C-alpha cells in the first residue's frame, strides 16, 4: 500500500528480530551483511554513521583489505532491496538511514513512553498506564536480536532494554495507582527474579503484595533483597526500598484502589498522581534517563535518587575509598622491588596509559604482602581511592568478575540499583566512572587473564596491581616475579617475629631454620610465630623438628597460616592428569630430573611428560634448573613441594601403582645405562645388567622385576 501522496510506506522493526516491510509487504534482506548494515544505520535514524564504524560493525577487528569497496557493494544491495535509493544516503559524515519516527518501532516506543510520563505528571495514571502498555506491546523479543554484535548495535540494544525496564516499572506504578495490585503480583515476581538489582521493581512488588493482603510475603521480599545486596555488594537497600519497607511495617501503603484521576492529592507537588503520596508517589520518582546516556554516567556517582518530597541522600558513599587490608610493619628484603613497583604504577617516563603490573610467583613468596605495602604508600598519588578485590584464584570457585565489578562500583558511590546486570555493561560503567579519576586497583590472587580483563580501568590516571601464581599473558602487563628472600633478609624476618635476641644468640641455627624454610617469607613467618608462641622452645629445638622432611609440613602451621594449605590450593587448581604427574614425581628422591624420568613414571611419551612438566612450572610447583649435555631441560622441585607430592602419592595412589611407577623408572635407568655403556669401547656391554626396555617415548616392553617404595640415587641427579 502507499499513502495518499503515492509515496511508499516503510516499516522498520528492531524491538525483536530485525524486520522490514514496504507497503505492508515484508522485504527479505537475505544475506547477513546487509542485515547488519541496516541494523547499524537504524541505531541512529536520521543521523550519519561513519564509514569506520560501519566497517567495524560488519567485520569486527579483522576487516578485509577491500572493506570500503565491499561496503559500497552492500549499500547498493540494501538500496535495491528497499526499492528506494533515497532511503540510504551518503554524505560527509558517512551513511544515513532516512527514517521518520512513525516508520521505526524504537522511535514510536520512545514517543509513547514520553506521552505516558506526561500523563503521569498530569495525575492521570489510567492514561499513563495505557500508553506504557502500548509502548511495551511493540516489543517482540530482545532488541536487534539477530543483527550481529557490533559496538553500535550492542550499545543501542542495551539502551533500549534499559528503557523497556524503566517503562515496565512506570507501568507497574501506574497500575498500582489504579488499584490493580492483585493482577500485578505474578508479573512483578517474575521480573524481580530476572533483575535482582532493580530495587524499584522489588518495591512495586512489595506494594502489590501488601495491598493484596500478603504483608508477610512483602516483608520477605525486602529481607531477601537486603540479604542479597549485603552478601554480593556489601550495601544496604536504597532510600526508596527502605521507605516502602517502613510503609509495609506500618500498614500504610495507600490501599484505596480505583481510578485516582479525581484524587486531588495528585495535585500536590511530589505526588505525581500516586495513589499514596508518600509511597506510590515516591516510586514514580523523577524522570529517569536510560543507562548509557552521559547523564546516567554522571548520576552513577550519587548514592540514591531524591524522593519527591525533596529529601536526598548526600553525594558519594565514599569520596576516596580505601579498601586495602592493613599494611605490615615488618616487611624486609623488598625495599628495592617496592620502589621499582612505585615507579611502574605511577607511570614515570611512560606514555599516557593505564599501568598494569602483575606480581607472580609461588605460594608463600609474599606477593600480596608486597602489593598491599606498595598500595598503602601511594595514597597521595592515587588521591581518588585505592580499591582492593580478592579474586580467590586458588579457590575451587574463583570470584565472578561481574560480582567483583558490582562491589567496586558501589565502593565508588554507584547506587546498587544503578548497577547494570551484565558483565560487559558493568565494565563499561566502571571505566566511565574512573575516566577522570586517579584510582589504584589491587586485584589479589587472580586466576586468569579472563578474570582480570573486565576489571581493568581505561583512564591514564588509574593503575592496576595484580597478584597471581602464574605469569599473566595477554594483559599488556609488566610482569614481576616475586621469589624467596635472600638468607640475610630471611634471618632478619625470623628475628623480628621470634625476638631479635633469641635469634642473634644462635646465628648458625637461625640460618639453618630459614634454609629449611626455603627462605620463603610465609614459612619463615610461621617458624617465627612458633618460636614466639612457645617461649620454652629454643631455636635448636625448632631446627631439629624441621630437619625431619616428612614432618616439616606438619611443623609449618601457626593459626590460620599453613604452608600445606597453600600447596593444597595450588594442587586443586591442576587438572587430574597433571596432579597425577606431580604425585609420581614425589616418588623420585632426586634433586633434579629430566622429562624422560617423568615419562617412565607415568608410562607416557616424553613429549607428553614435557607438557606436564611445563604445566607444573607454570603453576610454580617446579622450576627449570637449566639443561643437560644433550640439551634436555632439567626440572627441580620447589622447597616443600616434593614432600607434599609424596604425601599425595601415598594418599591417592595404591601400593601397586606406586611400585609400578618406580619399577618403570628403574627399568628406564638401567636401559639408558646399558645404552651409554655400549658407547664406551673399553667396557663390554655384557658387563652391564641387561634390563627389559621401559615403555616411554616410542619404546614398548615389559617391566623389569624391580620393586621399591621410591627411587633414591644418593642425592645425585640422574637422567
XYZ file of C-alpha atoms in Angstrom:
719
model
C 0.000 0.000 0.000
C 1.011 3.629 -0.449
C -0.046 6.798 1.311
C -2.336 9.389 -0.262
C 0.605 11.090 -1.957
C 1.634 7.881 -3.700
C 4.831 7.553 -1.613
C 5.829 4.064 -0.493
C 5.229 3.369 3.200
C 8.042 1.603 5.078
C 8.071 -0.003 8.490
C 11.310 -0.905 10.273
C 11.162 -3.050 13.424
C 14.158 -3.529 15.722
C 12.392 -4.344 19.031
C 12.987 -8.021 18.415
C 14.497 -9.703 15.348
C 15.144 -7.143 12.615
C 12.359 -6.967 10.036
C 11.231 -4.532 7.387
C 8.173 -4.084 5.208
C 7.302 -1.910 2.198
C 3.643 -1.062 1.608
C 2.737 -3.782 4.094
C 4.747 -6.492 2.298
C 7.762 -7.986 4.130
C 11.102 -7.229 2.494
C 13.669 -10.015 2.731
C 17.240 -8.817 3.049
C 18.760 -12.276 2.551
C 22.441 -12.334 3.486
C 23.697 -11.414 6.953
C 25.863 -8.461 5.892
C 23.035 -6.264 4.503
C 21.044 -7.029 7.676
C 23.945 -5.914 9.862
C 24.358 -2.806 7.735
C 20.684 -1.846 8.050
C 20.651 -2.568 11.794
C 23.686 -0.335 12.336
C 22.131 2.514 10.346
C 18.865 2.182 12.304
C 20.745 2.731 15.574
C 20.977 6.429 14.673
C 17.996 7.082 12.356
C 18.334 10.351 10.505
C 21.954 10.773 11.608
C 25.050 9.637 9.710
C 27.175 6.659 10.716
C 30.859 7.000 9.875
C 32.388 4.526 7.450
C 34.914 3.134 10.004
C 32.035 2.389 12.374
C 30.184 0.539 9.616
C 33.303 -1.437 8.745
C 33.687 -2.452 12.391
C 30.024 -3.463 12.559
C 30.376 -5.713 9.519
C 33.798 -7.284 10.062
C 34.812 -6.563 13.657
C 38.543 -6.169 14.278
C 39.596 -8.077 11.165
C 38.238 -6.273 8.078
C 39.401 -7.389 4.625
C 41.721 -5.125 2.619
C 38.820 -4.253 0.320
C 36.435 -3.388 3.174
C 35.490 0.089 1.919
C 34.745 -1.111 -1.585
C 32.793 -4.109 -0.294
C 30.802 -1.767 1.981
C 29.719 0.188 -1.085
C 28.501 -3.042 -2.657
C 26.433 -3.876 0.446
C 24.954 -0.358 0.439
C 23.948 -0.856 -3.194
C 22.306 -4.203 -2.377
C 20.434 -2.651 0.546
C 19.123 0.186 -1.631
C 17.926 -2.346 -4.204
C 16.157 -4.378 -1.525
C 14.460 -1.237 -0.220
C 13.481 -0.129 -3.681
C 14.173 3.460 -2.755
C 17.663 4.882 -3.277
C 16.943 7.893 -1.071
C 16.438 5.703 1.998
C 20.212 5.246 2.413
C 22.108 8.415 1.586
C 25.798 9.230 1.669
C 27.181 12.491 2.976
C 30.279 13.999 4.597
C 29.631 12.191 7.906
C 29.036 8.745 6.388
C 25.838 6.882 5.512
C 22.405 7.830 6.877
C 19.122 5.889 7.073
C 16.378 8.365 6.235
C 13.678 7.104 8.619
C 10.900 9.088 10.301
C 9.507 8.329 13.798
C 6.292 6.622 12.576
C 8.378 4.207 10.478
C 10.667 2.833 13.237
C 9.217 0.943 16.215
C 12.026 2.099 18.532
C 11.120 5.744 17.871
C 7.397 5.007 18.335
C 8.240 3.274 21.627
C 10.061 6.349 22.860
C 7.237 8.656 21.799
C 4.668 6.543 23.647
C 6.731 6.362 26.829
C 7.253 10.134 26.749
C 3.482 10.615 26.386
C 2.921 8.195 29.272
C 5.212 10.188 31.530
C 3.405 13.372 30.546
C 0.098 11.751 31.560
C 1.683 10.662 34.825
C 2.739 14.251 35.546
C -0.839 15.346 34.805
C -2.084 12.958 37.535
C -3.779 10.600 35.050
C -2.422 7.124 35.927
C -5.026 5.319 33.835
C -3.975 7.122 30.649
C -0.314 6.757 31.558
C -0.762 3.008 32.048
C -2.499 2.650 28.684
C 0.319 4.471 26.899
C 3.012 2.446 28.661
C 1.155 -0.754 27.758
C 1.024 0.265 24.075
C 4.742 1.047 24.150
C 5.630 -2.332 25.632
C 3.332 -4.062 23.146
C 5.746 -3.089 20.355
C 8.389 -5.479 21.730
C 8.710 -8.932 20.147
C 11.911 -10.048 21.900
C 15.374 -8.636 22.662
C 16.173 -5.541 20.605
C 18.237 -6.231 17.462
C 18.044 -9.931 18.367
C 19.640 -11.270 15.158
C 21.690 -8.301 13.984
C 25.263 -9.145 14.979
C 27.316 -7.894 17.888
C 28.867 -4.699 16.552
C 29.528 -1.957 19.084
C 26.836 0.449 17.833
C 24.152 -2.233 17.701
C 25.080 -3.708 21.070
C 25.093 -0.286 22.763
C 21.733 0.703 21.283
C 20.239 -2.664 22.243
C 21.343 -2.120 25.848
C 19.885 1.395 25.896
C 16.577 0.152 24.574
C 16.496 -2.706 27.070
C 17.077 -0.255 29.929
C 14.274 1.962 28.620
C 11.986 -1.084 28.406
C 12.685 -1.974 32.043
C 12.059 1.613 33.133
C 8.760 1.552 31.258
C 7.809 -1.714 32.954
C 8.443 -0.040 36.299
C 6.403 3.017 35.262
C 3.525 0.767 34.169
C 3.615 -1.116 37.467
C 3.367 2.118 39.469
C 0.558 3.413 37.244
C -1.352 0.141 37.701
C -0.808 0.319 41.453
C -2.270 3.816 41.412
C -5.303 2.399 39.595
C -5.793 -0.371 42.170
C -4.632 -3.309 40.010
C -2.364 -4.726 42.718
C -3.722 -8.293 42.678
C -3.088 -8.838 38.967
C 0.395 -7.329 39.188
C 1.889 -9.832 41.630
C 2.728 -12.663 39.213
C 4.342 -10.483 36.563
C 6.294 -8.410 39.077
C 7.558 -11.547 40.820
C 8.966 -12.883 37.535
C 10.565 -9.559 36.606
C 12.101 -9.071 40.047
C 13.713 -12.531 39.823
C 15.147 -11.698 36.385
C 16.512 -8.319 37.546
C 17.551 -8.753 41.189
C 19.365 -5.392 41.446
C 16.423 -3.220 40.344
C 15.118 -2.108 43.713
C 12.210 -0.190 42.217
C 10.765 -3.438 40.837
C 11.061 -5.053 44.259
C 9.399 -2.006 45.839
C 6.465 -2.295 43.421
C 6.177 -5.997 44.207
C 6.147 -5.261 47.943
C 3.364 -2.699 47.499
C 1.317 -5.055 45.337
C 1.656 -7.884 47.865
C 0.851 -5.636 50.809
C -2.230 -4.178 49.156
C -3.340 -7.694 48.241
C -3.310 -8.585 51.946
C 0.002 -10.504 51.744
C 2.063 -8.393 54.123
C 4.280 -11.264 55.338
C 5.310 -12.066 51.748
C 6.042 -8.394 51.114
C 8.356 -8.297 54.122
C 10.093 -11.486 52.957
C 10.806 -9.792 49.609
C 12.608 -6.990 51.465
C 14.612 -9.386 53.620
C 15.671 -11.383 50.564
C 16.787 -8.281 48.659
C 18.590 -6.894 51.697
C 20.460 -10.176 52.241
C 21.421 -10.382 48.568
C 22.711 -6.794 48.449
C 24.671 -7.274 51.659
C 26.244 -10.552 50.587
C 27.089 -9.638 46.996
C 27.652 -5.869 47.147
C 28.194 -5.075 50.809
C 25.481 -2.358 50.825
C 22.062 -1.732 52.344
C 18.899 -1.224 50.218
C 18.394 2.257 48.807
C 16.184 5.027 50.146
C 13.104 4.106 48.110
C 13.033 0.445 49.102
C 13.602 1.344 52.750
C 10.657 3.777 52.664
C 8.380 1.138 51.178
C 9.534 -1.374 53.789
C 8.664 1.081 56.567
C 5.256 1.710 54.992
C 4.520 -2.028 54.844
C 5.510 -2.400 58.504
C 3.125 0.432 59.419
C 0.387 -0.937 57.182
C 0.342 2.438 55.397
C 0.640 1.524 51.710
C -2.288 3.631 50.426
C -4.633 0.764 49.632
C -7.512 2.814 48.385
C -7.719 1.403 44.833
C -9.813 2.756 41.996
C -9.189 5.454 39.407
C -7.386 8.309 41.108
C -7.652 10.878 38.391
C -10.019 12.842 40.626
C -7.910 12.378 43.765
C -6.689 15.876 44.426
C -3.727 14.550 46.392
C -2.140 14.016 42.985
C -2.038 17.793 42.582
C 0.324 18.238 45.494
C 3.968 18.728 44.478
C 5.763 15.454 44.669
C 2.784 13.101 44.332
C 2.698 12.918 40.513
C -0.567 11.121 40.579
C 0.432 8.403 43.001
C -2.259 6.655 44.950
C -0.404 7.251 48.171
C 1.544 10.452 48.127
C 4.197 9.194 50.482
C 4.801 5.776 48.920
C 3.432 5.247 45.404
C 4.334 8.821 44.533
C 7.878 8.098 45.717
C 8.064 5.115 43.365
C 7.205 7.259 40.373
C 10.320 9.249 41.124
C 11.899 11.892 38.905
C 12.376 11.478 35.184
C 14.986 8.755 34.709
C 17.299 8.514 31.742
C 18.351 5.278 30.115
C 21.673 3.768 31.110
C 24.285 4.690 28.583
C 23.415 8.384 28.367
C 26.009 10.787 29.686
C 23.632 11.963 32.405
C 23.295 8.416 33.672
C 27.054 8.053 33.950
C 27.277 11.314 35.882
C 24.404 10.353 38.178
C 26.062 6.997 38.839
C 28.272 8.772 41.355
C 25.252 9.580 43.553
C 24.185 7.108 46.182
C 20.448 7.344 45.583
C 17.689 9.286 43.847
C 15.951 12.092 45.681
C 12.419 11.356 46.832
C 9.541 13.511 45.658
C 9.359 15.452 48.895
C 12.800 16.892 48.216
C 14.745 14.580 50.562
C 18.041 13.484 49.037
C 20.941 11.301 50.051
C 24.204 13.182 50.065
C 26.794 12.569 47.387
C 29.021 9.535 47.028
C 29.224 6.915 49.740
C 32.998 7.421 49.938
C 34.783 10.268 48.184
C 38.106 8.428 48.050
C 37.553 4.827 49.139
C 40.479 2.878 50.592
C 39.684 -0.840 50.800
C 43.232 -2.061 51.373
C 43.887 -4.647 54.085
C 46.262 -3.472 56.858
C 49.912 -2.971 55.977
C 52.563 -4.912 57.895
C 55.373 -3.315 59.876
C 57.998 -5.994 59.361
C 58.479 -6.025 55.596
C 62.105 -6.932 54.929
C 64.160 -7.623 51.843
C 61.679 -5.992 49.467
C 62.576 -2.302 49.526
C 64.219 -2.337 46.092
C 61.320 -4.156 44.382
C 58.827 -1.915 46.219
C 60.457 1.244 44.871
C 60.536 -0.229 41.363
C 56.826 -1.041 41.620
C 56.026 2.516 42.682
C 57.786 3.869 39.598
C 55.904 1.438 37.336
C 52.498 2.224 38.831
C 52.940 5.984 38.684
C 53.917 5.730 35.017
C 57.185 7.619 35.428
C 58.646 8.093 31.953
C 55.977 6.021 30.230
C 53.487 7.263 27.599
C 49.952 8.045 28.847
C 48.251 4.705 29.514
C 46.878 2.652 32.380
C 49.888 0.964 34.046
C 49.226 -2.706 34.812
C 51.800 -4.538 36.940
C 51.471 -8.239 37.721
C 53.312 -9.858 40.629
C 53.625 -13.604 40.175
C 55.400 -16.402 41.985
C 54.915 -19.479 44.105
C 52.708 -19.761 47.151
C 54.038 -18.020 50.238
C 56.522 -15.791 48.407
C 54.852 -12.639 49.773
C 53.149 -11.277 46.638
C 50.076 -9.993 48.469
C 52.119 -8.515 51.311
C 54.313 -6.609 48.866
C 51.340 -5.416 46.796
C 49.445 -4.095 49.826
C 52.564 -2.387 51.206
C 53.178 -0.593 47.912
C 49.497 0.367 47.569
C 49.482 1.920 51.051
C 52.488 4.065 50.138
C 50.750 5.557 47.071
C 47.859 7.328 48.789
C 48.937 10.782 47.612
C 49.421 9.670 44.010
C 46.023 7.964 43.794
C 44.050 10.567 45.688
C 40.643 9.373 44.414
C 40.896 5.953 46.018
C 42.620 2.597 46.359
C 40.360 -0.379 45.677
C 41.050 -3.978 46.665
C 39.430 -7.199 45.454
C 40.348 -10.743 46.481
C 39.668 -12.800 43.350
C 40.135 -16.162 45.143
C 42.014 -17.504 42.140
C 43.367 -20.526 44.045
C 39.974 -21.467 45.498
C 37.714 -24.116 43.914
C 35.349 -21.326 42.788
C 37.226 -18.130 41.827
C 35.392 -14.839 42.198
C 32.934 -13.910 39.457
C 34.254 -10.745 37.749
C 30.684 -9.453 37.365
C 30.165 -9.583 41.132
C 33.592 -8.063 41.694
C 32.637 -5.159 39.419
C 29.412 -4.646 41.358
C 31.383 -4.318 44.602
C 33.837 -1.895 43.006
C 31.042 0.257 41.578
C 29.227 0.546 44.894
C 32.522 1.415 46.598
C 32.863 4.255 44.084
C 29.443 5.629 45.012
C 27.194 3.991 42.398
C 23.792 3.158 43.868
C 23.154 -0.593 43.996
C 20.022 -0.264 41.885
C 22.024 1.590 39.226
C 24.470 -1.308 38.786
C 23.693 -2.940 35.394
C 23.005 -6.668 35.195
C 25.604 -7.843 32.654
C 29.387 -8.151 32.905
C 30.063 -6.011 29.844
C 27.650 -3.294 30.958
C 29.221 -3.176 34.406
C 32.673 -2.950 32.859
C 31.620 -0.013 30.705
C 30.168 1.826 33.685
C 33.271 1.073 35.776
C 35.532 2.571 33.118
C 33.232 5.581 32.712
C 33.191 6.318 36.456
C 37.014 6.096 36.608
C 37.629 8.001 33.372
C 38.733 11.211 35.114
C 39.866 9.803 38.468
C 43.200 8.728 39.906
C 42.494 5.325 41.445
C 44.717 2.309 42.151
C 43.009 -1.082 41.754
C 44.620 -4.051 43.547
C 43.431 -7.415 42.191
C 44.725 -10.084 44.551
C 45.069 -13.813 43.788
C 43.916 -13.707 40.169
C 43.078 -16.996 38.491
C 43.413 -15.999 34.830
C 43.570 -13.169 32.332
C 39.849 -13.702 31.588
C 39.036 -12.937 35.211
C 41.206 -9.799 35.334
C 40.481 -8.191 31.966
C 36.923 -6.919 32.737
C 38.239 -5.252 35.916
C 40.775 -3.008 34.185
C 40.013 0.738 34.106
C 40.736 2.649 30.949
C 41.851 6.073 32.113
C 45.546 7.076 32.174
C 45.148 8.371 35.731
C 44.461 4.886 37.094
C 46.770 1.919 37.695
C 46.316 -1.786 38.395
C 48.385 -4.096 40.602
C 47.666 -7.812 40.121
C 48.956 -10.777 42.118
C 48.807 -14.299 40.757
C 50.522 -17.664 40.995
C 51.042 -17.731 37.236
C 52.774 -15.245 34.988
C 49.973 -13.454 33.114
C 49.726 -13.448 29.352
C 47.714 -11.181 27.092
C 47.207 -8.296 29.544
C 49.986 -5.991 28.294
C 51.157 -6.039 31.902
C 54.648 -5.626 33.288
C 55.324 -8.981 34.964
C 57.473 -9.026 38.113
C 58.487 -12.326 39.671
C 58.428 -12.440 43.494
C 60.653 -15.210 44.847
C 62.203 -16.268 48.148
C 64.139 -13.856 50.344
C 67.894 -13.781 50.457
C 69.310 -15.606 53.533
C 70.159 -12.430 55.466
C 66.687 -10.905 54.954
C 65.018 -14.194 55.890
C 67.033 -14.321 59.152
C 66.106 -10.691 59.876
C 62.409 -11.513 59.381
C 62.720 -14.507 61.709
C 64.291 -12.288 64.377
C 61.633 -9.588 64.118
C 58.906 -12.162 64.788
C 60.581 -14.526 67.263
C 62.647 -11.903 69.058
C 65.969 -10.496 67.864
C 67.880 -11.537 70.992
C 66.887 -15.216 70.687
C 67.939 -15.327 67.037
C 71.105 -13.251 67.440
C 72.320 -15.658 70.136
C 72.261 -18.578 67.677
C 73.023 -17.158 64.194
C 74.108 -20.508 62.748
C 70.923 -22.230 63.891
C 68.835 -19.304 62.628
C 70.488 -19.683 59.219
C 69.590 -23.375 59.241
C 65.952 -22.651 60.172
C 65.442 -20.207 57.312
C 67.223 -22.597 54.920
C 64.849 -25.407 55.970
C 62.035 -22.913 55.330
C 63.351 -22.413 51.802
C 63.833 -18.679 52.654
C 60.116 -18.390 51.818
C 58.510 -15.466 53.701
C 55.376 -17.425 54.657
C 57.356 -20.368 56.042
C 59.827 -18.098 57.864
C 56.939 -16.131 59.370
C 55.292 -19.352 60.587
C 58.584 -20.580 62.082
C 58.991 -17.264 63.890
C 55.424 -17.451 65.204
C 56.070 -20.984 66.526
C 59.064 -19.716 68.490
C 57.175 -16.635 69.709
C 54.237 -18.746 70.913
C 56.443 -21.277 72.723
C 58.906 -19.319 74.785
C 60.374 -22.545 76.221
C 61.465 -23.649 72.732
C 64.987 -22.830 71.642
C 65.988 -22.230 68.015
C 67.870 -25.533 68.208
C 64.664 -27.340 69.196
C 62.727 -25.867 66.262
C 65.567 -26.639 63.835
C 65.557 -30.261 64.997
C 61.826 -30.572 64.313
C 62.197 -29.010 60.860
C 65.037 -31.344 59.853
C 62.585 -34.242 59.568
C 61.435 -33.739 55.986
C 58.369 -35.949 56.318
C 57.130 -33.893 59.284
C 58.195 -30.469 58.040
C 54.801 -29.516 56.630
C 53.182 -30.526 59.936
C 55.502 -28.138 61.772
C 54.883 -25.148 59.494
C 51.425 -24.287 60.818
C 50.571 -21.313 63.044
C 46.964 -20.216 63.497
C 45.427 -19.851 60.055
C 48.858 -19.776 58.385
C 49.861 -23.070 56.788
C 52.298 -23.975 54.023
C 50.364 -27.187 53.325
C 47.110 -25.226 52.888
C 48.743 -23.036 50.221
C 50.047 -26.118 48.413
C 46.597 -27.703 48.651
C 45.167 -24.704 46.815
C 47.763 -24.992 44.046
C 47.181 -28.737 43.781
C 43.405 -28.328 43.415
C 43.990 -25.884 40.590
C 45.630 -28.569 38.429
C 43.748 -30.926 36.156
C 43.587 -34.599 37.142
C 46.388 -35.752 34.818
C 48.807 -33.048 35.982
C 48.005 -33.804 39.616
C 48.952 -37.434 38.962
C 52.214 -36.298 37.335
C 53.079 -34.343 40.493
C 52.299 -37.355 42.660
C 54.547 -39.628 40.607
C 57.377 -37.117 40.775
C 57.044 -37.226 44.535
C 58.224 -40.842 44.419
C 61.586 -39.806 42.930
C 64.063 -38.849 45.644
C 66.321 -36.866 43.323
C 67.341 -33.182 43.364
C 66.542 -32.677 39.685
C 65.385 -34.734 36.736
C 64.560 -34.653 33.021
C 61.247 -35.311 31.318
C 62.078 -38.896 30.335
C 62.037 -39.889 34.028
C 58.534 -38.475 34.401
C 57.569 -40.232 31.154
C 58.738 -43.530 32.623
C 56.916 -42.954 35.915
C 53.652 -42.171 34.114
C 54.057 -44.616 31.230
C 53.569 -41.889 28.617
C 55.667 -40.392 25.829
C 58.429 -37.922 26.590
C 56.526 -35.194 24.726
C 53.510 -35.713 26.995
C 55.757 -35.693 30.051
C 57.315 -32.394 28.932
C 53.823 -30.907 28.651
C 53.017 -31.960 32.226
C 56.330 -30.580 33.479
C 55.653 -27.249 31.777
C 52.210 -27.052 33.430
C 53.820 -27.657 36.816
C 56.372 -24.931 36.091
C 53.519 -22.559 35.171
C 51.836 -23.421 38.487
C 55.083 -22.549 40.339
C 55.412 -26.119 41.655
C 58.549 -26.909 39.636
C 61.364 -24.748 38.361
C 63.630 -25.218 35.390
C 67.208 -25.968 36.516
C 68.834 -25.423 33.107
C 69.615 -28.174 30.620
C 71.992 -31.111 30.370
C 74.699 -32.008 27.853
C 72.052 -33.335 25.458
C 70.088 -30.087 25.541
C 67.234 -31.561 27.590
C 65.596 -29.345 30.212
C 66.173 -30.352 33.805
C 63.492 -29.652 36.405
C 63.715 -29.172 40.150
C 61.149 -29.229 42.921
C 60.484 -26.074 44.867
C 61.044 -26.422 48.601
C 58.260 -28.307 50.363
C 56.676 -29.422 47.080
C 58.489 -32.755 46.957
C 57.326 -33.647 50.489
C 53.797 -32.567 49.605
C 53.834 -34.546 46.337
C 54.982 -37.651 48.213
C 52.129 -37.177 50.711
C 49.585 -37.002 47.910
C 51.064 -40.101 46.246
C 50.771 -42.085 49.459
C 47.199 -40.878 49.994
C 45.853 -41.233 46.456
C 47.916 -43.956 44.738
C 47.699 -47.631 45.658
C 50.781 -49.584 46.711
C 50.647 -51.389 43.392
C 50.557 -48.191 41.330
C 53.497 -46.724 43.235
C 55.521 -49.920 42.763
C 54.785 -49.999 39.041
C 55.868 -46.365 38.609
C 59.138 -46.891 40.478
C 59.786 -50.110 38.555
C 59.320 -48.338 35.231
C 61.769 -45.591 36.245
C 64.394 -48.072 37.404
C 63.975 -50.083 34.214
C 64.417 -46.954 32.143
C 67.548 -46.012 34.092
C 69.085 -49.455 33.540
C 68.213 -49.379 29.851
C 69.817 -45.947 29.432
C 72.866 -47.089 31.398
C 73.199 -50.063 29.058
C 72.945 -47.814 26.025
C 75.578 -45.448 27.407
C 77.921 -48.341 28.297
C 77.753 -49.808 24.813
C 79.098 -46.494 23.549
C 82.299 -46.976 25.589
C 84.757 -49.326 23.732
C 86.836 -50.193 26.838
C 83.909 -51.846 28.606
C 81.967 -54.682 27.084
C 78.230 -54.272 27.126
C 77.904 -57.763 28.577
C 79.261 -56.444 31.882
C 76.156 -54.264 32.377
C 72.952 -55.933 33.605
C 70.503 -56.222 30.754
C 67.128 -54.666 31.516
C 63.989 -55.009 29.531
C 63.182 -51.764 27.731
C 60.835 -49.399 29.562
C 57.706 -48.100 27.933
C 58.496 -44.445 27.464
C 58.803 -42.227 24.438
C 58.301 -44.531 21.462
C 59.619 -47.664 23.196
C 57.432 -50.517 24.467
C 58.351 -53.520 26.522
C 57.748 -55.459 29.683
C 58.647 -54.131 33.094
C 61.761 -55.465 34.884
C 61.010 -57.235 38.163
C 62.236 -54.453 40.476
C 60.156 -53.113 43.363
C 60.835 -50.153 45.668
C 58.845 -47.608 47.625
C 60.691 -44.730 45.962
C 63.737 -44.164 43.847
C 66.869 -42.997 45.655
C 70.116 -42.060 43.946
C 72.040 -40.811 46.951
C 71.344 -37.172 46.209
C 72.910 -37.237 42.732
C 70.844 -36.118 39.786
C 70.051 -38.690 37.135
C 68.964 -38.593 33.556
